[in-house]
Tab-separated table of C-alpha atoms in Angstrom:
chain	number	residue	atom	x	y	z
W	1431	MET	CA	102.822	31.051	93.795
W	1432	THR	CA	99.369	29.160	93.938
W	1433	THR	CA	97.634	28.810	97.603
W	1434	TRP	CA	95.123	26.734	98.987
W	1435	LEU	CA	91.769	27.239	97.520
W	1436	ASN	CA	92.674	30.007	95.260
W	1437	MET	CA	90.262	30.244	92.348
W	1438	SER	CA	91.795	32.930	90.398
W	1439	LEU	CA	95.102	33.501	88.471
W	1440	GLN	CA	98.180	34.002	90.400
W	1441	ASP	CA	99.682	37.658	91.066
W	1442	GLY	CA	101.435	38.966	88.116
W	1443	ALA	CA	105.341	39.202	88.696
W	1444	SER	CA	105.944	40.530	85.243
W	1445	PRO	CA	104.265	43.466	83.021
W	1446	ILE	CA	102.809	40.873	80.620
W	1447	MET	CA	101.323	38.749	83.320
W	1448	GLU	CA	99.710	41.882	84.772
W	1449	GLN	CA	98.106	42.707	81.331
W	1450	LEU	CA	96.985	39.144	81.065
W	1451	VAL	CA	95.176	39.460	84.159
W	1452	PHE	CA	93.572	42.611	83.071
W	1453	PHE	CA	92.453	40.927	79.884
W	1454	HIS	CA	91.095	38.063	81.611
W	1455	ASP	CA	88.877	40.381	83.715
W	1456	HIS	CA	87.922	42.277	80.691
W	1457	VAL	CA	86.836	39.246	78.769
W	1458	LEU	CA	85.035	37.850	81.889
W	1459	MET	CA	83.074	41.120	82.114
W	1460	ILE	CA	81.534	40.961	78.330
W	1461	MET	CA	80.677	37.248	79.216
W	1462	LEU	CA	78.670	38.494	82.262
W	1463	MET	CA	76.881	41.166	80.259
W	1464	ILE	CA	76.060	38.636	77.461
W	1465	THR	CA	75.011	35.881	80.000
W	1466	THR	CA	72.815	38.627	81.884
W	1467	THR	CA	71.166	39.960	78.476
W	1468	VAL	CA	70.392	36.291	77.128
W	1469	SER	CA	69.139	34.911	80.446
W	1470	TYR	CA	66.666	37.876	80.624
W	1471	MET	CA	65.544	37.611	77.086
W	1472	MET	CA	64.771	33.903	77.704
W	1473	ILE	CA	63.218	34.411	81.021
W	1474	THR	CA	60.945	37.126	79.271
W	1475	LEU	CA	59.982	34.760	76.388
W	1476	ILE	CA	59.239	31.876	78.567
W	1477	ARG	CA	56.866	34.110	80.721
W	1478	ASN	CA	55.486	36.224	77.873
W	1479	LYS	CA	51.752	34.699	77.216
W	1480	GLN	CA	51.174	37.187	74.075
W	1481	THR	CA	50.664	35.914	70.567
W	1482	SER	CA	50.342	37.465	67.140
W	1483	ARG	CA	49.643	35.733	63.866
W	1484	PHE	CA	50.393	38.993	61.912
W	1485	MET	CA	54.365	39.127	63.165
W	1486	LEU	CA	55.985	37.680	60.029
W	1487	GLU	CA	59.179	39.129	59.958
W	1488	GLY	CA	61.768	41.107	62.531
W	1489	GLN	CA	64.368	42.698	60.324
W	1490	MET	CA	65.624	45.244	62.786
W	1491	ILE	CA	65.969	42.639	65.432
W	1492	GLU	CA	67.952	40.365	63.144
W	1493	THR	CA	70.129	43.206	62.196
W	1494	THR	CA	70.703	43.870	65.651
W	1495	TRP	CA	71.941	40.423	66.816
W	1496	THR	CA	74.160	40.127	63.643
W	1497	ILE	CA	75.895	43.210	64.430
W	1498	ALA	CA	76.237	43.248	68.008
W	1499	PRO	CA	78.032	40.139	68.242
W	1500	ALA	CA	80.751	41.602	65.455
W	1501	ILE	CA	81.315	44.491	67.643
W	1502	ILE	CA	81.809	42.537	70.943
W	1503	LEU	CA	84.380	40.358	69.083
W	1504	VAL	CA	86.366	43.374	67.990
W	1505	PHE	CA	86.392	44.545	71.554
W	1506	ILE	CA	87.973	40.993	72.505
W	1507	ALA	CA	90.038	40.624	69.498
W	1508	MET	CA	91.909	44.201	69.640
W	1509	PRO	CA	93.461	43.612	73.225
W	1510	SER	CA	94.044	40.012	72.697
W	1511	LEU	CA	96.318	40.608	69.235
W	1512	ARG	CA	97.923	43.391	71.199
W	1513	LEU	CA	98.991	40.942	73.957
W	1514	LEU	CA	100.038	38.173	71.495
W	1515	TYR	CA	102.486	40.630	69.609
W	1516	LEU	CA	103.856	41.962	73.133
W	1517	MET	CA	104.583	38.539	74.294
W	1518	ASP	CA	106.381	37.358	70.944
W	1519	GLU	CA	108.708	40.474	71.153
W	1520	VAL	CA	112.184	40.651	72.331
W	1521	HIS	CA	113.442	43.884	73.404
W	1522	ASN	CA	117.245	44.106	73.500
W	1523	PRO	CA	117.640	41.439	76.218
W	1524	SER	CA	120.276	42.398	79.255
W	1525	LEU	CA	120.639	38.639	79.670
W	1526	THR	CA	119.992	35.348	77.788
W	1527	LEU	CA	119.099	32.033	79.852
W	1528	LYS	CA	119.105	28.754	78.052
W	1529	ALA	CA	116.891	25.894	79.457
W	1530	VAL	CA	117.260	22.113	78.580
W	1531	GLY	CA	114.850	19.677	79.598
W	1532	HIS	CA	115.797	16.195	80.705
W	1533	GLN	CA	114.018	13.417	81.805
W	1534	TRP	CA	113.351	14.578	84.544
W	1535	TYR	CA	115.352	17.530	85.516
W	1536	TRP	CA	116.373	20.925	83.888
W	1537	SER	CA	119.661	22.248	82.992
W	1538	TYR	CA	120.565	25.812	82.593
W	1539	GLU	CA	123.209	27.857	80.813
W	1540	TYR	CA	123.969	31.696	81.338
W	1541	SER	CA	125.232	32.214	77.729
W	1542	ASP	CA	126.472	35.588	78.574
W	1543	PHE	CA	128.900	34.188	81.101
W	1544	THR	CA	131.578	31.371	80.652
W	1545	LYS	CA	131.356	28.118	82.407
W	1546	LEU	CA	127.960	29.331	84.322
W	1547	GLU	CA	125.743	26.322	84.068
W	1548	PHE	CA	124.284	23.670	86.291
W	1549	ASP	CA	121.459	21.023	86.696
W	1550	SER	CA	118.541	21.489	88.815
W	1551	TYR	CA	116.749	18.921	90.552
W	1552	MET	CA	113.849	18.580	92.876
W	1553	ILE	CA	114.560	18.294	96.506
W	1554	PRO	CA	113.457	14.799	97.512
W	1555	GLN	CA	110.903	14.874	100.373
W	1556	GLU	CA	113.379	13.412	103.059
W	1557	GLU	CA	115.713	16.313	102.358
W	1558	GLN	CA	113.053	18.973	102.731
W	1559	GLN	CA	113.251	21.746	105.337
W	1560	GLU	CA	110.156	23.658	106.762
W	1561	SER	CA	110.803	26.559	104.484
W	1562	THR	CA	110.829	24.586	101.552
W	1563	PHE	CA	107.585	23.726	99.408
W	1564	ARG	CA	106.979	19.868	98.337
W	1565	LEU	CA	107.362	19.070	94.639
W	1566	LEU	CA	108.286	22.778	93.858
W	1567	ASP	CA	111.904	23.623	95.302
W	1568	THR	CA	114.792	22.708	93.420
W	1569	ASP	CA	118.628	22.124	94.630
W	1570	ASN	CA	119.776	24.888	92.431
W	1571	ARG	CA	117.510	28.031	91.973
W	1572	ILE	CA	117.548	30.200	88.709
W	1573	VAL	CA	118.983	33.553	89.935
W	1574	LEU	CA	117.741	36.697	87.602
W	1575	PRO	CA	117.917	40.391	88.127
W	1576	MET	CA	114.599	42.279	88.548
W	1577	ASN	CA	113.611	44.728	86.221
W	1578	SER	CA	115.743	43.649	83.318
W	1579	PRO	CA	114.592	42.229	80.052
W	1580	ILE	CA	115.678	38.565	80.050
W	1581	ARG	CA	115.759	36.061	76.864
W	1582	MET	CA	114.762	32.553	77.495
W	1583	ILE	CA	115.911	29.843	74.977
W	1584	VAL	CA	114.327	26.508	75.612
W	1585	THR	CA	115.049	23.203	74.096
W	1586	ALA	CA	115.055	19.466	75.230
W	1587	ALA	CA	117.499	16.666	75.139
W	1588	ASP	CA	114.990	13.787	74.906
W	1589	VAL	CA	111.306	14.292	74.833
W	1590	LEU	CA	109.031	17.039	74.833
W	1591	HIS	CA	108.788	19.297	77.864
W	1592	SER	CA	107.357	22.777	78.692
W	1593	TRP	CA	109.237	25.558	80.530
W	1594	THR	CA	106.280	27.448	82.537
W	1595	ILE	CA	106.235	29.964	85.189
W	1596	PRO	CA	102.483	30.893	85.771
W	1597	SER	CA	103.126	34.186	87.607
W	1598	LEU	CA	105.504	35.267	84.769
W	1599	GLY	CA	103.046	34.670	82.176
W	1600	VAL	CA	105.387	32.387	80.401
W	1601	LYS	CA	104.892	28.853	78.959
W	1602	THR	CA	107.238	27.532	76.257
W	1603	ASP	CA	107.485	24.223	74.728
W	1604	ALA	CA	110.986	22.477	74.896
W	1605	THR	CA	111.289	20.364	71.824
W	1606	PRO	CA	114.498	18.236	70.802
W	1607	GLY	CA	116.476	19.676	67.998
W	1608	ARG	CA	114.731	22.871	67.988
W	1609	LEU	CA	115.358	26.344	69.879
W	1610	ASN	CA	112.229	28.147	71.110
W	1611	GLN	CA	112.483	31.666	72.429
W	1612	THR	CA	110.606	33.851	74.740
W	1613	SER	CA	111.258	36.746	76.775
W	1614	PHE	CA	110.012	38.284	80.154
W	1615	SER	CA	111.108	40.886	83.001
W	1616	ILE	CA	110.363	40.447	86.532
W	1617	SER	CA	109.013	43.242	88.258
W	1618	ARG	CA	109.530	42.303	91.835
W	1619	PRO	CA	112.000	40.485	94.038
W	1620	GLY	CA	111.003	36.979	95.441
W	1621	ILE	CA	110.930	33.270	94.682
W	1622	LEU	CA	108.606	32.317	91.633
W	1623	TYR	CA	107.581	28.705	91.287
W	1624	GLY	CA	106.863	26.425	88.181
W	1625	GLN	CA	106.728	23.235	86.662
W	1626	CYS	CA	106.808	21.243	83.389
W	1627	SER	CA	103.555	21.526	81.437
W	1628	GLU	CA	103.945	18.675	79.129
W	1629	ILE	CA	103.623	14.961	79.962
W	1630	CYS	CA	107.011	13.729	79.369
W	1631	GLY	CA	107.047	10.294	81.055
W	1632	ALA	CA	106.618	8.531	84.630
W	1633	ASN	CA	108.452	11.555	86.681
W	1634	HIS	CA	106.771	14.446	84.786
W	1635	SER	CA	105.216	15.726	87.994
W	1636	PHE	CA	108.657	15.974	89.675
W	1637	MET	CA	110.310	18.472	87.497
W	1638	PRO	CA	109.798	21.801	89.166
W	1639	ILE	CA	111.333	25.313	88.265
W	1640	THR	CA	112.471	27.941	90.916
W	1641	ILE	CA	113.419	31.333	90.133
W	1642	GLU	CA	114.990	33.679	92.494
W	1643	SER	CA	114.621	37.371	91.478
W	1644	VAL	CA	116.870	39.764	93.091
W	1645	PRO	CA	118.466	43.122	92.549
W	1646	ALA	CA	121.099	43.644	90.027
W	1647	LYS	CA	124.007	43.910	92.579
W	1648	HIS	CA	123.060	40.680	94.397
W	1649	PHE	CA	122.888	39.124	90.913
W	1650	ILE	CA	126.469	40.298	90.029
W	1651	ASP	CA	127.635	39.029	93.360
W	1652	TRP	CA	125.805	35.701	92.765
W	1653	VAL	CA	127.656	35.238	89.449
W	1654	SER	CA	130.991	36.168	90.842
W	1655	LYS	CA	130.426	33.452	93.536
W	1656	MET	CA	129.396	31.062	90.912
W	1657	SER	CA	132.438	31.733	88.471
W	1658	GLU	CA	134.979	30.986	91.243
């Protein structure tokens, strides 16, 4: 989760998010090189006092500053397109979870199990404990197995919402009357936090998402307990 004065992205908890962080750093390095080169050229031009009334054209430099940006764009576009296709792919999911956005809470359905569904509300401030986070913890956490491909189906019952977990690199709009699909795999155990990322009314800020990532054995035990 985000910590105080954290200026960078959250630590990736899924392979896709790790690739997104690498791509972010890749683009920043390209931007740094462009900024450095342009700044050097501008400073050189400002400080240069030489003039020549016979310099009428510069075909070589014009060719260079046309081809160079095209090459740079290719170096940005190729990993970007690769990531877009990877994020859109669903690889034989071992579990399907359906999230339904309401004003202002989430309800979840584990489609692979019978009668395993629940609502998830934010814990009120007066009921919080020292171990919980304000505006982020919920009364019912989503429990998911780690290292397993998860298919996420997102929709809404009233207005537009957005199911977002930054550390997983997942952000899917919840639209009434429409099923949106995404997939992810959690690479480590722990508790992951997110929030609704679409302005959906007065209590938009109070729709947190809490995922508890556990080993497969613990997940099976949790399902057996919830199905009793």
